[in-house]
Coordinates of C-alpha atoms and ligand atoms in Angstrom, one line a residue:
M30 CA -0.3 9.4 -14.6
G31 CA -1.8 6.8 -12.3
E32 CA -0.6 3.4 -11.5
R33 CA -1.3 0.0 -13.0
V34 CA -1.9 -2.9 -10.6
L35 CA -2.4 -6.6 -11.1
V36 CA -4.9 -8.7 -9.1
V37 CA -4.2 -12.4 -9.2
G38 CA -7.3 -14.7 -9.0
G39 CA -10.7 -15.0 -10.5
G40 CA -13.3 -15.4 -7.7
G41 CA -15.7 -13.1 -5.9
R42 CA -12.9 -12.0 -3.5
E43 CA -10.8 -10.9 -6.5
H44 CA -13.7 -9.0 -8.1
A45 CA -14.1 -7.1 -4.8
L46 CA -10.4 -6.4 -4.7
A47 CA -10.4 -5.2 -8.3
W48 CA -13.5 -3.1 -7.8
T49 CA -12.0 -1.4 -4.7
L50 CA -8.7 -0.7 -6.3
A51 CA -10.4 0.7 -9.4
R52 CA -12.0 3.3 -7.2
S53 CA -8.6 4.6 -6.0
P54 CA -7.7 7.9 -7.7
R55 CA -4.1 6.7 -7.7
V56 CA -5.0 3.7 -10.0
D57 CA -5.4 4.0 -13.8
A58 CA -5.8 0.4 -14.7
V59 CA -6.4 -2.9 -12.9
L60 CA -5.3 -6.1 -14.7
V61 CA -7.0 -9.3 -13.3
A62 CA -5.5 -12.8 -14.0
P63 CA -7.6 -14.6 -14.9
G64 CA -10.6 -12.6 -13.6
N65 CA -14.2 -13.4 -14.6
A66 CA -17.1 -11.9 -16.5
G67 CA -17.6 -9.3 -13.8
T68 CA -14.0 -8.0 -13.8
A69 CA -14.1 -8.0 -17.6
D70 CA -16.9 -5.4 -17.4
E71 CA -15.6 -3.3 -14.5
E72 CA -14.4 0.2 -15.2
K73 CA -10.6 0.5 -15.5
C74 CA -10.3 -3.3 -15.3
R75 CA -8.9 -5.8 -17.9
N76 CA -8.8 -9.6 -17.7
V77 CA -5.7 -11.5 -18.7
D78 CA -6.1 -15.1 -19.5
L79 CA -3.6 -16.6 -17.1
A80 CA -4.2 -19.1 -14.3
A81 CA -3.5 -17.7 -10.8
T82 CA -1.1 -20.6 -10.2
D83 CA 0.9 -19.9 -13.4
I84 CA 3.8 -18.3 -11.4
D85 CA 6.1 -17.8 -14.4
G86 CA 3.3 -16.3 -16.4
I87 CA 2.2 -13.9 -13.7
V88 CA 5.8 -12.7 -13.1
A89 CA 6.3 -12.1 -16.8
L90 CA 3.0 -10.3 -17.1
A91 CA 3.8 -8.0 -14.1
R92 CA 7.1 -7.2 -15.7
D93 CA 5.8 -6.6 -19.3
E94 CA 3.0 -4.5 -18.1
E95 CA 5.2 -2.6 -15.6
V96 CA 2.7 -2.9 -12.9
A97 CA 3.2 -0.9 -9.7
M98 CA 1.9 -3.7 -7.5
V99 CA 0.7 -7.3 -7.6
V100 CA -2.1 -8.2 -5.2
V101 CA -2.5 -12.0 -4.7
G102 CA -6.0 -13.2 -3.8
P103 CA -5.9 -17.0 -3.4
E104 CA -3.7 -19.2 -1.1
D105 CA -2.2 -21.5 -3.7
P106 CA 0.1 -19.0 -5.5
L107 CA 1.1 -17.6 -2.1
V108 CA 2.1 -21.0 -0.7
A109 CA 3.8 -21.7 -4.1
G110 CA 6.0 -18.6 -3.6
L111 CA 4.6 -16.0 -6.0
V112 CA 5.4 -13.1 -3.7
D113 CA 9.0 -14.3 -3.3
R114 CA 9.5 -14.6 -7.0
L115 CA 8.1 -11.1 -7.5
D116 CA 10.4 -9.7 -4.8
E117 CA 13.4 -11.3 -6.5
V118 CA 12.7 -9.3 -9.7
G119 CA 11.9 -6.1 -7.8
I120 CA 8.1 -6.0 -8.2
R121 CA 6.1 -4.9 -5.2
A122 CA 3.6 -7.5 -4.1
F123 CA 0.9 -7.6 -1.4
G124 CA 0.8 -11.0 0.4
P125 CA 3.0 -13.2 2.6
S126 CA 6.1 -15.0 1.5
A127 CA 6.0 -18.7 0.9
A128 CA 7.6 -19.3 4.3
A129 CA 5.0 -17.1 6.0
A130 CA 2.1 -18.6 4.0
Q131 CA 2.9 -22.0 5.4
L132 CA 0.6 -21.0 8.3
E133 CA -2.2 -21.9 5.9
G134 CA -0.2 -24.3 3.6
S135 CA 0.3 -26.9 6.2
K136 CA -2.2 -27.4 9.1
S137 CA 0.3 -29.6 10.9
H138 CA 2.9 -26.9 10.6
C139 CA 0.4 -24.3 11.8
K140 CA -0.6 -26.4 14.8
D141 CA 3.1 -26.9 15.8
F142 CA 3.6 -23.2 15.5
L143 CA 0.6 -22.3 17.7
L144 CA 1.6 -24.8 20.3
R145 CA 5.3 -23.9 20.2
H146 CA 4.4 -20.2 20.9
A147 CA 1.6 -20.9 23.4
I148 CA -1.0 -19.2 21.2
P149 CA -4.5 -20.5 22.3
T150 CA -5.6 -23.4 20.2
G151 CA -6.9 -27.0 20.6
D152 CA -4.6 -30.0 21.1
A153 CA -3.8 -32.2 18.1
A154 CA -1.6 -35.1 17.0
T155 CA -0.3 -35.6 13.4
F156 CA 0.1 -38.9 11.6
T157 CA 1.3 -40.2 8.3
D158 CA 0.5 -43.8 9.1
A159 CA -3.1 -44.9 9.2
D160 CA -2.6 -47.7 11.8
E161 CA -0.9 -45.3 14.1
A162 CA -3.6 -42.7 13.6
L163 CA -6.4 -45.3 14.3
A164 CA -4.6 -46.5 17.4
H165 CA -4.4 -42.9 18.7
L166 CA -8.1 -42.5 17.9
A167 CA -9.0 -45.5 20.0
E168 CA -7.3 -43.9 23.0
L169 CA -9.1 -40.6 22.8
S170 CA -12.0 -40.0 25.1
A171 CA -13.8 -37.5 22.7
V172 CA -14.2 -37.8 18.9
P173 CA -11.6 -35.5 17.3
V174 CA -11.9 -33.4 14.1
I175 CA -10.0 -35.1 11.2
K176 CA -8.0 -32.8 8.9
A177 CA -5.9 -33.3 5.8
S178 CA -2.8 -31.2 6.5
G179 CA -2.3 -29.7 3.1
L180 CA -4.3 -27.4 0.8
A181 CA -7.5 -29.2 -0.2
A182 CA -9.6 -26.3 -1.6
G183 CA -11.4 -25.9 1.7
K184 CA -12.6 -29.5 1.8
G185 CA -10.0 -31.3 4.0
V186 CA -11.8 -30.9 7.3
I187 CA -14.2 -33.6 8.6
V188 CA -16.1 -32.8 11.8
A189 CA -16.9 -36.4 12.7
E190 CA -19.8 -37.2 15.1
T191 CA -18.8 -40.7 15.9
G192 CA -15.6 -42.7 16.3
D193 CA -16.5 -44.8 13.2
E194 CA -16.9 -41.6 11.1
A195 CA -13.5 -40.4 12.3
A196 CA -11.9 -43.7 11.5
A197 CA -13.5 -43.7 8.0
A198 CA -12.2 -40.2 7.5
I199 CA -8.6 -41.2 8.5
R200 CA -8.8 -44.1 6.0
D201 CA -10.2 -41.9 3.2
I202 CA -7.3 -39.5 3.6
L203 CA -4.3 -41.7 4.4
V204 CA -5.2 -44.9 2.5
D205 CA -7.6 -43.9 -0.3
R206 CA -5.9 -40.6 -0.7
C207 CA -9.1 -38.7 -1.4
F208 CA -7.3 -35.4 -1.1
G209 CA -4.2 -36.5 -2.9
D210 CA -0.9 -35.1 -1.6
A211 CA -2.8 -32.7 0.7
G212 CA -3.5 -35.8 2.7
D213 CA 0.1 -37.0 3.2
E214 CA -0.4 -36.1 6.9
V215 CA -3.6 -36.2 8.9
L216 CA -4.4 -34.2 12.1
L217 CA -6.6 -35.6 14.9
E218 CA -7.6 -32.4 16.5
E219 CA -9.5 -31.7 19.7
R220 CA -13.0 -30.6 18.8
L221 CA -13.8 -27.1 20.1
F222 CA -17.3 -25.8 20.8
G223 CA -18.7 -22.3 20.6
P224 CA -19.6 -19.5 18.1
E225 CA -17.1 -19.0 15.3
V226 CA -15.7 -15.7 14.3
S227 CA -13.2 -14.7 11.6
V228 CA -10.8 -12.0 12.5
L229 CA -8.8 -10.5 9.5
A230 CA -5.9 -8.1 10.0
F231 CA -3.7 -6.1 7.7
C232 CA -0.1 -6.8 8.7
D233 CA 3.2 -5.1 7.8
G234 CA 5.5 -7.5 9.5
T235 CA 5.5 -5.7 12.9
D236 CA 2.2 -3.9 13.2
F237 CA -1.4 -4.8 12.4
Q238 CA -4.8 -3.3 12.0
V239 CA -7.9 -5.5 12.4
M240 CA -10.7 -5.1 9.7
P241 CA -14.4 -4.9 10.7
A242 CA -15.5 -8.4 11.6
A243 CA -17.8 -10.2 9.2
Q244 CA -19.9 -13.2 10.0
D245 CA -19.6 -16.0 7.4
H246 CA -22.1 -18.8 6.8
K247 CA -20.3 -22.0 5.9
R248 CA -23.3 -24.4 5.6
L249 CA -25.2 -24.6 2.3
E250 CA -28.7 -24.5 3.6
V251 CA -31.0 -22.2 5.5
G252 CA -30.7 -22.7 9.3
D253 CA -27.0 -23.7 9.1
V254 CA -27.5 -27.2 7.9
G255 CA -26.3 -29.2 4.9
P256 CA -22.7 -29.6 3.7
N257 CA -19.9 -27.2 4.4
T258 CA -19.1 -24.7 1.6
G259 CA -16.6 -22.0 0.9
G260 CA -19.1 -19.6 2.4
M261 CA -22.7 -18.7 1.4
G262 CA -22.9 -15.2 2.6
A263 CA -21.5 -12.8 5.2
F264 CA -22.6 -9.7 7.1
H265 CA -21.2 -6.9 9.2
P266 CA -21.5 -6.1 12.1
S267 CA -21.1 -9.6 13.4
P268 CA -23.0 -10.3 16.6
N269 CA -20.1 -12.5 17.7
A270 CA -17.4 -9.9 17.6
D271 CA -17.6 -6.5 19.3
D272 CA -14.6 -4.2 19.6
E273 CA -13.6 -5.6 22.9
L274 CA -13.4 -9.1 21.5
L275 CA -11.4 -7.9 18.4
E276 CA -9.0 -6.2 20.7
R277 CA -8.6 -9.3 22.8
I278 CA -7.9 -11.5 19.8
G279 CA -5.5 -8.9 18.5
K280 CA -3.6 -9.0 21.8
E281 CA -3.8 -12.8 22.4
V282 CA -3.4 -14.1 18.9
I283 CA -2.4 -11.6 16.1
A284 CA 0.3 -9.7 18.1
P285 CA 2.1 -12.9 19.4
T286 CA 1.9 -14.4 16.0
L287 CA 3.6 -11.5 14.3
Q288 CA 6.3 -11.5 17.0
A289 CA 6.8 -15.2 16.6
M290 CA 7.1 -14.8 12.9
I291 CA 9.8 -12.1 13.3
D292 CA 11.6 -14.4 15.8
E293 CA 11.5 -17.2 13.3
G294 CA 12.9 -15.0 10.5
R295 CA 9.8 -14.8 8.3
P296 CA 7.9 -11.6 9.2
Y297 CA 4.3 -11.7 8.1
R298 CA 3.1 -9.2 5.6
G299 CA -0.3 -9.3 4.0
V300 CA -3.7 -10.3 5.4
L301 CA -3.7 -12.7 8.4
Y302 CA -7.1 -14.4 8.7
A303 CA -7.6 -16.0 12.1
G304 CA -10.5 -18.5 12.2
M305 CA -11.5 -18.4 15.8
M306 CA -13.8 -20.5 18.1
L307 CA -15.1 -18.6 21.1
T308 CA -14.9 -21.5 23.7
E309 CA -15.8 -21.3 27.3
A310 CA -12.1 -21.2 28.0
G311 CA -11.6 -18.2 25.8
P312 CA -11.0 -17.6 22.0
K313 CA -9.0 -20.3 20.4
V314 CA -7.5 -20.5 16.9
I315 CA -9.1 -23.2 14.6
E316 CA -7.0 -22.2 11.6
F317 CA -5.0 -19.4 10.0
N318 CA -5.5 -18.3 6.4
C319 CA -2.8 -16.2 4.7
R320 CA -5.2 -14.1 2.6
F321 CA -8.5 -12.3 2.5
G322 CA -11.7 -14.4 3.0
D323 CA -14.3 -15.2 0.4
P324 CA -17.1 -13.9 0.8
E325 CA -15.9 -11.8 3.8
T326 CA -14.0 -9.5 1.3
Q327 CA -17.2 -8.8 -0.6
V328 CA -18.9 -7.5 2.6
V329 CA -16.0 -5.7 4.2
L330 CA -14.2 -3.8 1.4
P331 CA -17.3 -1.8 0.3
L332 CA -17.1 -0.3 3.9
L333 CA -13.5 0.9 3.4
E334 CA -13.3 4.7 3.1
S335 CA -9.5 4.9 2.8
D336 CA -7.6 4.2 -0.4
L337 CA -6.9 0.4 -0.5
L338 CA -3.6 1.0 -2.4
D339 CA -2.4 3.2 0.5
V340 CA -3.2 0.3 2.9
F341 CA -1.3 -2.2 0.7
D342 CA 1.6 0.2 0.4
A343 CA 1.8 0.6 4.2
C344 CA 1.8 -3.2 4.6
I345 CA 4.6 -3.6 2.1
D346 CA 6.7 -0.7 3.5
G347 CA 6.2 -1.4 7.2
T348 CA 4.4 1.9 7.9
L349 CA 1.0 0.6 9.0
A350 CA 1.3 2.2 12.4
D351 CA 1.2 5.6 10.8
L352 CA -1.9 5.0 8.7
D353 CA -5.4 5.8 9.9
I354 CA -7.6 3.3 8.0
R355 CA -11.1 4.7 7.9
W356 CA -14.2 2.4 7.7
S357 CA -17.9 3.4 7.2
P358 CA -20.0 2.9 10.3
R359 CA -22.8 1.4 8.1
S360 CA -23.9 -2.2 7.9
A361 CA -23.3 -4.6 4.9
V362 CA -24.7 -7.9 3.8
T363 CA -23.5 -10.2 1.1
V364 CA -25.5 -13.1 -0.2
V365 CA -23.8 -15.8 -2.4
I366 CA -25.6 -17.5 -5.3
A367 CA -24.2 -20.9 -6.2
S368 CA -24.7 -23.2 -9.2
A369 CA -26.6 -26.5 -9.2
G370 CA -24.8 -29.3 -7.5
Y371 CA -22.5 -27.0 -5.4
P372 CA -20.5 -28.0 -3.3
V373 CA -20.5 -31.6 -4.5
R374 CA -20.3 -31.4 -8.3
S375 CA -20.0 -28.8 -11.0
S376 CA -22.7 -28.1 -13.5
D377 CA -22.6 -27.1 -17.2
P378 CA -22.4 -23.4 -18.2
T379 CA -25.9 -21.9 -17.8
P380 CA -27.0 -18.4 -18.9
I381 CA -27.5 -15.8 -16.2
A382 CA -30.4 -13.2 -16.3
G383 CA -31.3 -10.3 -14.1
L384 CA -27.8 -8.9 -13.4
G385 CA -28.9 -5.3 -14.1
A386 CA -31.9 -5.4 -11.7
A387 CA -29.7 -7.1 -9.1
G388 CA -27.2 -4.2 -9.2
A389 CA -29.9 -1.5 -9.0
D390 CA -30.5 0.6 -5.9
D391 CA -26.8 0.9 -5.1
R392 CA -26.2 -2.8 -4.8
I393 CA -23.0 -4.3 -6.0
V394 CA -23.0 -7.6 -7.9
F395 CA -19.6 -9.3 -7.5
H396 CA -19.0 -12.1 -9.9
A397 CA -17.2 -15.3 -8.9
G398 CA -17.6 -18.4 -11.2
T399 CA -18.8 -16.6 -14.4
R400 CA -17.7 -16.4 -18.0
S401 CA -19.0 -14.6 -21.0
I402 CA -20.2 -16.8 -23.9
D403 CA -21.3 -14.9 -27.0
D404 CA -21.5 -11.8 -24.8
V405 CA -23.9 -13.5 -22.4
P406 CA -22.8 -14.1 -18.8
H407 CA -22.8 -17.8 -18.0
T408 CA -22.1 -19.8 -14.8
A409 CA -18.6 -21.2 -14.7
G410 CA -18.0 -22.6 -11.2
G411 CA -19.5 -23.4 -7.9
R412 CA -20.1 -20.0 -6.3
V413 CA -21.3 -17.9 -9.1
L414 CA -22.2 -14.4 -7.8
A415 CA -22.5 -12.4 -4.6
V416 CA -24.8 -9.5 -4.1
T417 CA -23.7 -6.9 -1.6
A418 CA -25.8 -4.1 -0.1
V419 CA -24.6 -1.4 2.3
R420 CA -27.2 0.4 4.4
D421 CA -27.6 2.3 7.6
T422 CA -29.0 -0.7 9.5
L423 CA -28.4 -4.4 9.2
A424 CA -32.1 -5.1 8.5
E425 CA -32.1 -2.7 5.6
A426 CA -28.9 -4.2 4.2
A427 CA -30.3 -7.7 4.5
D428 CA -33.6 -6.7 2.7
A429 CA -31.7 -5.0 -0.1
A430 CA -29.2 -7.8 -0.6
H431 CA -31.9 -10.5 -0.6
A432 CA -34.0 -8.3 -3.0
G433 CA -31.0 -8.2 -5.4
V434 CA -30.6 -12.0 -5.2
S435 CA -34.3 -12.5 -6.1
A436 CA -33.7 -10.6 -9.3
I437 CA -31.1 -13.1 -10.5
D438 CA -32.3 -16.0 -12.6
F439 CA -30.4 -19.1 -13.8
A440 CA -31.3 -22.8 -13.8
G441 CA -30.4 -24.6 -10.6
A442 CA -29.4 -21.4 -8.7
Q443 CA -28.9 -22.0 -4.9
H444 CA -28.8 -19.4 -2.2
R445 CA -29.7 -18.9 1.5
T446 CA -32.6 -16.7 2.4
D447 CA -31.5 -16.3 6.0
I448 CA -28.1 -14.5 5.7
A449 CA -28.1 -11.8 8.3
R450 CA -31.8 -12.2 8.9
A451 CA -31.8 -14.2 12.2
T452 CA -29.7 -11.3 13.6
A453 CA -31.6 -8.5 11.9
E454 CA -34.8 -10.0 13.2
V455 CA -36.5 -9.7 9.8
S456 CA -39.0 -12.5 9.1
L457 CA -38.3 -14.7 6.1
Ligands
AMP2 P1 -11.5 -25.0 8.2 O1 -11.5 -25.6 6.8 O2 -10.3 -25.3 9.0 O3 -12.1 -23.6 8.2 O4 -12.7 -25.9 8.9 C1 -14.0 -25.9 8.4 C2 -14.9 -25.8 9.6 O5 -14.7 -27.0 10.4 C3 -14.7 -24.7 10.6 O6 -15.3 -23.5 10.1 C4 -15.3 -25.2 11.8 O7 -16.7 -25.1 11.8 C5 -15.0 -26.7 11.7 N1 -13.8 -27.0 12.6 C6 -12.5 -27.0 12.2 N2 -11.7 -27.3 13.2 C7 -12.5 -27.5 14.3 C8 -12.3 -27.9 15.6 N3 -11.0 -28.1 16.1 N4 -13.4 -28.0 16.4 C9 -14.6 -27.8 16.0 N5 -14.9 -27.5 14.7 C10 -13.8 -27.3 13.9
LIG3 N1 -14.9 -17.8 3.9 C1 -13.9 -18.7 4.3 C2 -12.6 -18.5 3.6 O1 -12.4 -17.6 2.9 O2 -11.7 -19.3 3.9

């Protein structure tokens, strides 16, 4: 008999995780808590109506259903200690402990860690008092990036262009508390310049293996303009990250981080996601995330040829060095479709048409913010769907993914028509 696994979360990343695990011959059933309309329909998958942050509920579900492994998608339950709680009751879990997840949970903690261990990053100063922060701002020769230290659903970073904007951001966070407790502390961080690249690695405490690099698109609109989002699309291979660069970042960032985490008594197991800026002075860390990326997961996991459950087992058991993780040499493109108002406000549930055609021709439609109402899929969140295509060339993958997106129809849908296209040299 095969195994039963539980995926925690309900976004596009978790649909991609559930889809990939369901393809494992070792897996009989994938529970997803809470999941979405896409995971509800996926073969071998079953949704359970529990919030990802309901730690007691998730532990009880894992125990009652006798799952072989829990895979935690989002950062909040990791930072809140879900993996530690599962460990305590003897349930295998993929993801870092709460102590290790602090690398994402607190930006001031992460910055101290990086500086303490001489891992390349920009300078920063941390403040809890607005007057002190403003006084420090006045002394700086260049306008810093302003960051709320805690988890702010990806919204706590303000890349200010002027000193006035930076001062306003400091007041918004520390005085007006626009990010609540996430803004108890504020970082004034040296602004770095250069192309960005995300490097994600499977880690088993001691060893790591870097995944194929995916290029994310954070801005809402074509041409990389408009507000920052969680990510509007991604593609592989990334023009910013060849094998040599990935090896360098592995050596200069991931390896010393794993060693430092061992030295500090909190070995890092799970996915370490290093957000890097390729500056003239070399690659520097902008931030660490303690989880898979979204939408990077939707573009990278369809390229995995090994069994994902074997990879997670190796991370938990500390045997990653013995595992040969195989990846397809093909190209992949993921284009996200968001609802009206994203990323500023949410919109009412809206029926979605065209899912069948979008998924034709070997495309994969990963759901994110969707929910079934009277058996009809409706929008239920900011990022609604992601269409992924895997092809022999990047240009073919881009064409296929964009064709899939064109088939989707719902009121107010937003997507970028240039994902992977500038690089693939395909005209719009
Ligand atoms: P984060 O939420 O930390 O991923 O930040 C969001 C975006 O802000 C990043 O993807 C960068 O584009 C930008 N950013 C964050 N920190 C810096 C920095 N120190 N210098 C320049 N840009 C930054
Ligand atoms: N795509 C950015 C993130 O997952 O944080």
